[in-house]
Tab-separated table of C-alpha atoms in Angstrom:
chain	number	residue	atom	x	y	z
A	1410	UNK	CA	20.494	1.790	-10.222
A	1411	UNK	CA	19.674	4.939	-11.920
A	1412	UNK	CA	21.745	8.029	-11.088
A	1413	UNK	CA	18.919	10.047	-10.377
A	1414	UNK	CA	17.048	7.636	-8.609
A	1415	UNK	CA	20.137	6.902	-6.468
A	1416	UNK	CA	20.799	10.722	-6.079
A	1417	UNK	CA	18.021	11.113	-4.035
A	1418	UNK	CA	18.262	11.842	-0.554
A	1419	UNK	CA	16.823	8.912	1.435
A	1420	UNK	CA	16.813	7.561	4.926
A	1421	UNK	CA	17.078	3.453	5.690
A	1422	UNK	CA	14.142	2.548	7.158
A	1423	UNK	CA	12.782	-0.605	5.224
A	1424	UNK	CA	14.939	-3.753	5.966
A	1425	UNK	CA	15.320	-4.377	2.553
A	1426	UNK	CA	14.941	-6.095	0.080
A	1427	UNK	CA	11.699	-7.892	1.121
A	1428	UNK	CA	11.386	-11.331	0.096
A	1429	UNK	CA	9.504	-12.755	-3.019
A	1430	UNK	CA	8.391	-16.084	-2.478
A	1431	UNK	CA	5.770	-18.454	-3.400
A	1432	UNK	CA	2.471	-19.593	-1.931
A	1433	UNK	CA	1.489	-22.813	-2.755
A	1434	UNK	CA	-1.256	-23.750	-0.777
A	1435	UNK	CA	-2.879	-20.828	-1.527
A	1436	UNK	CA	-1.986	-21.388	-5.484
A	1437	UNK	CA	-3.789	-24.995	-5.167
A	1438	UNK	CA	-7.143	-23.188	-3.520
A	1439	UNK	CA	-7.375	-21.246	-6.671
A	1440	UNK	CA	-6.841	-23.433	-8.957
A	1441	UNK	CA	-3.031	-23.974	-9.915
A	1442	UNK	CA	-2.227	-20.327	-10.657
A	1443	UNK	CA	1.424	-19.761	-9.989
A	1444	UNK	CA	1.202	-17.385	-7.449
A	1445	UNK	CA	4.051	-15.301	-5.708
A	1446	UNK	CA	3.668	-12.750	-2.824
A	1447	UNK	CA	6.197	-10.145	-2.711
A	1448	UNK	CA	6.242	-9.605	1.293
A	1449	UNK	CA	6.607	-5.609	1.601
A	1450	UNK	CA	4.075	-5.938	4.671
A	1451	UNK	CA	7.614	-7.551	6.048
A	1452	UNK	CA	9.413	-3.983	5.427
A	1453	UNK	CA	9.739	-3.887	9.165
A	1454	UNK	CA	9.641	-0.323	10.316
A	1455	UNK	CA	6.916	0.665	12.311
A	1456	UNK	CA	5.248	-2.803	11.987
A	1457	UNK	CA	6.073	-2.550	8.240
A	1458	UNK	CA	3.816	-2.293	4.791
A	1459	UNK	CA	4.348	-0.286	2.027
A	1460	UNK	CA	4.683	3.076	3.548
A	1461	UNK	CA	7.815	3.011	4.795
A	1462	UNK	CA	9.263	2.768	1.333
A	1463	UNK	CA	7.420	5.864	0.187
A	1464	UNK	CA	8.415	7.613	3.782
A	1465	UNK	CA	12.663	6.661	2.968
A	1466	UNK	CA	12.389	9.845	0.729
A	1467	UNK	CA	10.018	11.787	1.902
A	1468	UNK	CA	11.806	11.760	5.573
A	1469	UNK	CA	15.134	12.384	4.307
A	1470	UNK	CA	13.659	15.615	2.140
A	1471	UNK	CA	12.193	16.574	5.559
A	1472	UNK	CA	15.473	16.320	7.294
A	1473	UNK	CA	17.208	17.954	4.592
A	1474	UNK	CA	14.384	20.940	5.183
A	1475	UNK	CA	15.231	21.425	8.803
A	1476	UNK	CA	11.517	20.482	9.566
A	1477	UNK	CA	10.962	19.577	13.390
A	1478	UNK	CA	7.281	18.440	12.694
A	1479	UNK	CA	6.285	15.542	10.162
A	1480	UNK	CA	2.371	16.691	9.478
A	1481	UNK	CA	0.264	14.197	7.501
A	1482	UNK	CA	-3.149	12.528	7.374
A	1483	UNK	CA	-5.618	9.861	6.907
A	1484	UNK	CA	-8.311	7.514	8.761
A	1485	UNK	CA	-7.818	6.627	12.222
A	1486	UNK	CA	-7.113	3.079	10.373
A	1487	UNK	CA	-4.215	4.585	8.157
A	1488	UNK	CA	-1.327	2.534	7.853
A	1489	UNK	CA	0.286	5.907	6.265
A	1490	UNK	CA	-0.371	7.952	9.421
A	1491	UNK	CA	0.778	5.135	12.085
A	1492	UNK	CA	4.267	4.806	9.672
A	1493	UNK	CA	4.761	7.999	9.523
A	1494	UNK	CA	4.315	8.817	12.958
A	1495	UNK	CA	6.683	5.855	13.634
A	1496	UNK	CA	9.006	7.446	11.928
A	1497	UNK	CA	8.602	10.740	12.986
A	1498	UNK	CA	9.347	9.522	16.704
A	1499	UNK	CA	12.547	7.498	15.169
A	1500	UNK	CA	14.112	11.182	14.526
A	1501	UNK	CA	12.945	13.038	17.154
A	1502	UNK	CA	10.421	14.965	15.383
A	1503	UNK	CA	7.315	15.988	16.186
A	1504	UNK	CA	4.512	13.459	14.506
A	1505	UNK	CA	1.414	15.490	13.511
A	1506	UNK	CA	-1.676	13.476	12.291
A	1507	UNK	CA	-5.139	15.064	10.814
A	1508	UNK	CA	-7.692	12.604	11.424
A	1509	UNK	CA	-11.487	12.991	9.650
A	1510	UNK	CA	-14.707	13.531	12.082
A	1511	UNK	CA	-14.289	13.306	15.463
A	1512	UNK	CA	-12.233	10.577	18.143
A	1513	UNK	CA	-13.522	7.444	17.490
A	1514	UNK	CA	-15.109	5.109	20.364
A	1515	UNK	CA	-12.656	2.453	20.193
A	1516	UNK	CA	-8.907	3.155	20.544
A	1517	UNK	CA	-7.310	0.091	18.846
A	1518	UNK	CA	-5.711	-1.103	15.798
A	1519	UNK	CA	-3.227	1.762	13.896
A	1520	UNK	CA	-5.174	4.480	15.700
A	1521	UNK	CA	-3.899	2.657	19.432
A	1522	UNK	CA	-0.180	2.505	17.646
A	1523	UNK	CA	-0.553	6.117	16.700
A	1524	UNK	CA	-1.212	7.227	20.475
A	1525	UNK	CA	1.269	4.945	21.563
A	1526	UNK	CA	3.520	6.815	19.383
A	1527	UNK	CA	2.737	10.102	21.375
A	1528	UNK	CA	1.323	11.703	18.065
A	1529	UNK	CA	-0.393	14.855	18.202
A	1530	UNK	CA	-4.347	14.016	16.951
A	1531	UNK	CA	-6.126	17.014	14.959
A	1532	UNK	CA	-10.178	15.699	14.354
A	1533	UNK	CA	-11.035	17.919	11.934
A	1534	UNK	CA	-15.108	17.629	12.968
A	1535	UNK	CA	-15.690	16.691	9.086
A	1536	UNK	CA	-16.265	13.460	8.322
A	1537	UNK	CA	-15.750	14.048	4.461
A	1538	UNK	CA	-11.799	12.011	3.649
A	1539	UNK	CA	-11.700	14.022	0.297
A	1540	UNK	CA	-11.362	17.335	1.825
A	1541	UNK	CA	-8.458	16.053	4.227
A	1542	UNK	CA	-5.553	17.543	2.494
A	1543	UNK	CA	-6.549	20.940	3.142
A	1544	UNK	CA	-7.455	20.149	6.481
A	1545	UNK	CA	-3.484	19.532	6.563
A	1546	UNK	CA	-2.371	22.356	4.230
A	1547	UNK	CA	-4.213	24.346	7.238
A	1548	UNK	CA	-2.713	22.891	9.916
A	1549	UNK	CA	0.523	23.288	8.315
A	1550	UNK	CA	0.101	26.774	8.370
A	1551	UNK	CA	-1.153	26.999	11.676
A	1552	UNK	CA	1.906	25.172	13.359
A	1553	UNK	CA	4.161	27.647	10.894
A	1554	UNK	CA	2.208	30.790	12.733
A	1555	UNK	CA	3.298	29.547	15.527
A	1556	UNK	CA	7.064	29.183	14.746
A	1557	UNK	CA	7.053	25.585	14.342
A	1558	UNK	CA	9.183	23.981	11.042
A	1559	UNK	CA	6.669	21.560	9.838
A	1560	UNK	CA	7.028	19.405	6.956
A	1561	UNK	CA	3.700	18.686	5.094
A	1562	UNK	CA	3.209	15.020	3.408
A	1563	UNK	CA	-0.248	14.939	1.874
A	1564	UNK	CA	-2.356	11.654	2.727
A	1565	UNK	CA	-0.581	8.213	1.398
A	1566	UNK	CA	2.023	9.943	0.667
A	1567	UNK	CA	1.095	11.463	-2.720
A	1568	UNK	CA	4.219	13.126	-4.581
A	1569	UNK	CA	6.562	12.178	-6.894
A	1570	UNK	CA	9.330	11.546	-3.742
A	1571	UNK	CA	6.281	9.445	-2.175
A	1572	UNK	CA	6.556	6.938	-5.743
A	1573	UNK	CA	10.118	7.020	-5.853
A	1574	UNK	CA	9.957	4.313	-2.737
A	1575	UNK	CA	7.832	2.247	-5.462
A	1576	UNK	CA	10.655	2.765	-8.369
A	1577	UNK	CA	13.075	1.670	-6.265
A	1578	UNK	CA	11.157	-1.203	-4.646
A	1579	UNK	CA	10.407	-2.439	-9.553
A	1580	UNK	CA	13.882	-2.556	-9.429
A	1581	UNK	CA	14.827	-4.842	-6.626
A	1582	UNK	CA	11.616	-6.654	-7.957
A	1583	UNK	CA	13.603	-7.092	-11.446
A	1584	UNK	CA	16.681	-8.230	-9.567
A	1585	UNK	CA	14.353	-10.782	-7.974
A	1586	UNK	CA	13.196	-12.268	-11.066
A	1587	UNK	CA	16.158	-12.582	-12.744
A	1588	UNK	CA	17.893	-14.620	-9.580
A	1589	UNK	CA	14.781	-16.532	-9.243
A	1590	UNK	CA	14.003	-16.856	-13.137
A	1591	UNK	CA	10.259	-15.910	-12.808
A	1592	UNK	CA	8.782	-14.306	-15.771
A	1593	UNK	CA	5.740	-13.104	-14.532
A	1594	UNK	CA	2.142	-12.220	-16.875
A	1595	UNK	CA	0.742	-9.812	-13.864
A	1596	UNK	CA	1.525	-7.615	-10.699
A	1597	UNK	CA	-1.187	-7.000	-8.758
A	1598	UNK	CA	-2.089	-4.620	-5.451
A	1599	UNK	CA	-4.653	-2.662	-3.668
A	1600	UNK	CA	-4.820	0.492	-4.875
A	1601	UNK	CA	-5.877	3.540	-3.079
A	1602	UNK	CA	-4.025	6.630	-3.607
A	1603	UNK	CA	-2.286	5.387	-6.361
A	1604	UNK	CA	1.410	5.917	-4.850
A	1605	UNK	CA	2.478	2.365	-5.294
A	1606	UNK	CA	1.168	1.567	-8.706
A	1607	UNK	CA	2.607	4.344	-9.881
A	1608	UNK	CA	5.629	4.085	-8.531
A	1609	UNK	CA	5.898	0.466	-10.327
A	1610	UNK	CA	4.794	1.120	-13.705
A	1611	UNK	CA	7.461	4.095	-13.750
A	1612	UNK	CA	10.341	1.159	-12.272
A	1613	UNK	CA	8.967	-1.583	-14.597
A	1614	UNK	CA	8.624	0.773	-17.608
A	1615	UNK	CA	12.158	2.215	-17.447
A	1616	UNK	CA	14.016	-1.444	-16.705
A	1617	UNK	CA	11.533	-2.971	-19.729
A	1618	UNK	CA	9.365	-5.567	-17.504
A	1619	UNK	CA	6.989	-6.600	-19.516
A	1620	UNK	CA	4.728	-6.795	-16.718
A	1621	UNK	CA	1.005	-5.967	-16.353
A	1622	UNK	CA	0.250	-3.978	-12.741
A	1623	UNK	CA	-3.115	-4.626	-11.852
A	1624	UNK	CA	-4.795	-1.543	-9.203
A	1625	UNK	CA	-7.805	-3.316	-7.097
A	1626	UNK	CA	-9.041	-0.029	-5.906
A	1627	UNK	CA	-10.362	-0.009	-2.244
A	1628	UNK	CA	-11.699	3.708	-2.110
A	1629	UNK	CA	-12.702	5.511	-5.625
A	1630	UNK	CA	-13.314	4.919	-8.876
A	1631	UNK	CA	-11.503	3.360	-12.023
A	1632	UNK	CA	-11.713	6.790	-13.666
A	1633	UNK	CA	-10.524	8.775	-10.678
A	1634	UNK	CA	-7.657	6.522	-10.071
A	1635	UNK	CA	-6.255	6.376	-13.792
A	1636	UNK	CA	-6.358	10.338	-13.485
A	1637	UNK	CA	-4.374	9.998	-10.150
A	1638	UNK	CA	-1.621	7.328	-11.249
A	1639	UNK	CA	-1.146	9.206	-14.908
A	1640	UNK	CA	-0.073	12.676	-13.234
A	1641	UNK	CA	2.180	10.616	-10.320
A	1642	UNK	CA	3.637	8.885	-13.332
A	1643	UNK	CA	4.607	12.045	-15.333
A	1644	UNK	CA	5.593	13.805	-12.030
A	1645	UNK	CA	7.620	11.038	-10.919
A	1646	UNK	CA	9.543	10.048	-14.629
A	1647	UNK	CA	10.301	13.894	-14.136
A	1648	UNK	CA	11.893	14.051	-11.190
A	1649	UNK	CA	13.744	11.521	-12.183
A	1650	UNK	CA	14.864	12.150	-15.419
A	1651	UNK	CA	13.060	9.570	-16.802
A	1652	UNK	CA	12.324	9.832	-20.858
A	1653	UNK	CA	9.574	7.668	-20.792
A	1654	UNK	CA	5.549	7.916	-21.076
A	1655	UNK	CA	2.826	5.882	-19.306
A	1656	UNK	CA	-0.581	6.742	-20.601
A	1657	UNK	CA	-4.281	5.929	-19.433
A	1658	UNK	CA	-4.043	2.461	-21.480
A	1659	UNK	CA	-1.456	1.868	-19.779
A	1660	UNK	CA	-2.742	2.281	-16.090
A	1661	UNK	CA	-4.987	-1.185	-15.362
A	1662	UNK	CA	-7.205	-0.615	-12.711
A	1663	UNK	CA	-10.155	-2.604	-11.477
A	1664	UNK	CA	-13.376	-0.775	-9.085
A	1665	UNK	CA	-15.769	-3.708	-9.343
A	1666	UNK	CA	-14.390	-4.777	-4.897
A	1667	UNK	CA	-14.768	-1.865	-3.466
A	1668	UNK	CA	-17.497	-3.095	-1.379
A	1669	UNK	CA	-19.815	-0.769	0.787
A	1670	UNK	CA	-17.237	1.688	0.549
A	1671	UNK	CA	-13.620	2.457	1.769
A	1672	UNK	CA	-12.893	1.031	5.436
A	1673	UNK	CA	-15.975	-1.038	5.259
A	1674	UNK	CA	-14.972	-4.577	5.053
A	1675	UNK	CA	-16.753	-6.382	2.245
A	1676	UNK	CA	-18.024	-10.638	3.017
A	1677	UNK	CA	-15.389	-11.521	0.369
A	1678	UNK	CA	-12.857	-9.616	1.761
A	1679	UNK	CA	-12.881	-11.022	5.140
A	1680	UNK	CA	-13.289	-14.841	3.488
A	1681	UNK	CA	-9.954	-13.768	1.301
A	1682	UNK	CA	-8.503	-12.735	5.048
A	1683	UNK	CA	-9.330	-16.151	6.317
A	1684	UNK	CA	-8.151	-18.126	3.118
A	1685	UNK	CA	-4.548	-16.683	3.099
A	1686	UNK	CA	-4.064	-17.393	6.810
A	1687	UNK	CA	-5.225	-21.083	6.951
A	1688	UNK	CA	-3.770	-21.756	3.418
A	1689	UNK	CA	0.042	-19.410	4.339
A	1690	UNK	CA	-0.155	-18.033	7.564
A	1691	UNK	CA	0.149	-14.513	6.199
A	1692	UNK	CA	-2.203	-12.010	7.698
A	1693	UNK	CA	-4.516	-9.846	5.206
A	1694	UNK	CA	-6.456	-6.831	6.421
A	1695	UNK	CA	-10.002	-5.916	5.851
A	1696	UNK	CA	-8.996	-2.511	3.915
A	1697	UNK	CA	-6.799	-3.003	1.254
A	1698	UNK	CA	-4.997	-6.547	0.774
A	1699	UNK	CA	-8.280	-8.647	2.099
A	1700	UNK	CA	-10.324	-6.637	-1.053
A	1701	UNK	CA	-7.295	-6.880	-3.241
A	1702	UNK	CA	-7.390	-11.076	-3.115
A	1703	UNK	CA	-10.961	-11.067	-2.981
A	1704	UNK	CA	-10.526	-9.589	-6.585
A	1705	UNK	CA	-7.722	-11.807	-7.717
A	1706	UNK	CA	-9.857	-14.848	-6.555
A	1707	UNK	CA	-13.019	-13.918	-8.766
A	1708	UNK	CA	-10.959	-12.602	-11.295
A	1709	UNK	CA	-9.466	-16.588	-11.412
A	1710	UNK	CA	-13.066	-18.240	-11.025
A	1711	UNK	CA	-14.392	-15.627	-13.966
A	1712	UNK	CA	-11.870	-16.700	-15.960
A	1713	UNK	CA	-9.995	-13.249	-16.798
A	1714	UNK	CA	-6.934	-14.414	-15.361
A	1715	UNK	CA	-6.188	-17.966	-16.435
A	1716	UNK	CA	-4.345	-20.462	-13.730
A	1717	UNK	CA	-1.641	-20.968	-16.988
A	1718	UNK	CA	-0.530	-17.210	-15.712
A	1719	UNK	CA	2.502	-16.082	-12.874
A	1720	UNK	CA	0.702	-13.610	-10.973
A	1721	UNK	CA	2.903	-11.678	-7.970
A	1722	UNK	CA	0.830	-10.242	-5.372
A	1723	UNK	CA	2.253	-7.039	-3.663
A	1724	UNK	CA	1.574	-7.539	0.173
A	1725	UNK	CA	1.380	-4.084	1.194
A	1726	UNK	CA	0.936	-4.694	5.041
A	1727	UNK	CA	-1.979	-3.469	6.893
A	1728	UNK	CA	-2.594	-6.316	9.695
A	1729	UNK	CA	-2.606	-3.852	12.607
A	1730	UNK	CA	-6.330	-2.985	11.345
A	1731	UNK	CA	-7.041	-6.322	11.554
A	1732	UNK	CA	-7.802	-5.477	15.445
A	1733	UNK	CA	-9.876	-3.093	14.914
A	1734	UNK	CA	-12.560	-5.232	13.010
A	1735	UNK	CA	-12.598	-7.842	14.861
A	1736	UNK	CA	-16.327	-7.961	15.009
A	1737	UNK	CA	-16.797	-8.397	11.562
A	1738	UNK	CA	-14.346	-11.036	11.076
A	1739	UNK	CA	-15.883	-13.346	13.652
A	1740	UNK	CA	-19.650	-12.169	12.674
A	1741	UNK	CA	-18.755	-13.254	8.653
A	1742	UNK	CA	-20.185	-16.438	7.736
A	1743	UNK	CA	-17.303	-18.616	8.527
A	1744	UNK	CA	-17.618	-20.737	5.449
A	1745	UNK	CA	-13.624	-21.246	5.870
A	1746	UNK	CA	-13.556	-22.754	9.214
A	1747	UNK	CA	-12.865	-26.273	8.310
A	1748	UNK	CA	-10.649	-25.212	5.110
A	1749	UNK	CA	-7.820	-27.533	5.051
A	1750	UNK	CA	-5.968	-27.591	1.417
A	1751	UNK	CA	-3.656	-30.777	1.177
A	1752	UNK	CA	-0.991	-30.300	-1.592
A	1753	UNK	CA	-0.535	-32.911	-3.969
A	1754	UNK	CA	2.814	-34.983	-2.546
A	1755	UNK	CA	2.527	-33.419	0.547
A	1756	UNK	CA	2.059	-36.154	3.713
């Protein structure tokens, strides 16, 4: 591993690595593509996803602060927030979570986890997400006035430290490949604030994967997210003492799922939900990995992605929503309810 990389402080949370396997009923139901999930909703901490990488380094810089408070933020939904408050009550610290709007009717899903998890819940009475981080930069100072020592991670995680979990995670993806002997066209995952993709295209570009990482976005636009992922990139080769350049071209991201708008599960999401747990038994969520197939499917029937290609799928986790949108799933017209997908020498 790189010295640098490996010089960071970080904490063992994920049970690592996470595995990399193929789905081949789901493969048949779109047409042959050779299709591979990589499992990181099976990191295991906290119920697991993607977080918890990101959350290895930013934890450990927290411990290595002194902090007694880990203060972060997101939708009552987050998978960030419930993670981090997970591990926040692993080390005896104090989990702080700034929420958008007000309490919401129905305590369930990651917002049930994050009570469970004895977090301290800040509504911030604005229902605007993009104004959220100061919302926490505030609090932050507040719980400082106060004589606290609280440790401030921005919403998904966004720093370089945040996409050094994603670095880490190319290179046990490389190590993968190479054991397995996959040679894969594309990677492809939700995308929202751009953490995990650009932690990847930093790991794949410095161990020379010749890899294509394809961002579905679930929240905002093409534009806004190639903005996002170049500065992580640059921040995060820095850090690392990485001599290497990613630039817009190289950042592939995709805004055409989105939907009715972030948290709002989309007809084709929920359909993608049902597909991959009749075809694999893997659970999707209505927020990011649902939307993220739902692309990868129509991207396959438009022809843009030929079945000829390898295509991994990062899993990033998520099912804990799945609770809380229950009423759409079942409300969805169940198109997939008598799916069975027989594979060709299978009995």
């Amino acid at each position: 591993m790189n010295p640098d990389l490996a010089s960071l402080p970080r904490l063992e949370l994920a049970k690592l690595p996470t595995p990399l396997e193929p789905v081949r009923r789901l493969s048949h139901a779109l047409g042959g593509l050779d299709l591979w999930f990589k499992r990181d909703d099976l990191t295991g901490f906290g119920l697991g996803g993607n977080k918890v990488r990101s959350l290895e380094y930013l934890a450990a810089d927290a411990i290595g602060q002194e902090s007694d408070m880990l203060v972060t933020g997101g939708s009552p939904e987050s998978n960030h927030v419930r993670t981090t408050m997970a591990v926040a009550a692993y080390l005896g610290l104090k989990g702080v979570a700034v929420l958008p709007s007000t309490q919401p009717a129905e305590t369930q899903g990651n917002f049930l986890l994050d009570k469970l998890l004895n977090a301290k819940l800040v509504f911030t009475g604005d229902p605007d997400r993009k104004y959220l981080d100061k919302h926490i930069s505030h609090e932050v100072e507040r719980l400082r006035s106060l004589g606290g020592k609280p440790y401030m991670i921005k919403r998904g995680g966004v720093s370089p430290l945040g996409c050094a979990g994603y670095v880490a995670a190319a290179v046990e993806i490389c190590s993968q490949l190479k054991e397995l002997n996959i040679d894969p066209d594309i990677l492809l995952c939700a995308t929202g604030c751009g953490v995990t993709q650009a932690g990847l295209l930093v790991g794949f570009k410095w161990m020379e994967l010749n890899c294509k990482v394809y961002g579905i976005t679930v929240s905002r636009t093409r534009n806004e997210c190639i903005a996002y992922i170049e500065q992580l990139t640059k921040e995060t080769a820095e850090i690392l003492g990485l001599d290497l350049t990613i630039t817009s071209d190289d950042i592939l991201v995709i805004d055409e799922y989105i939907g009715d708008g972030y948290s709002i599960p989309s007809p084709e999401g929920i359909e993608s939900i049902r597909l991959v747990a009749r075809t694999e038994g893997i659970f999707l969520d209505p927020i990011y990995t649902g939307k993220a197939i739902a692309g990868l499917t129509d991207l396959v029937k438009k022809g843009n992605i030929s079945s000829d290609k390898t295509v991994i799928f990062l899993h990033t986790g998520g099912s804990p929503s799945i609770f809380s949108y229950a009423s759409a799933i079942t409300a969805s017209n169940d198109s997939a309810n008598s799916l069975f997908i027989k594979l060709p020498g299978v009995k």
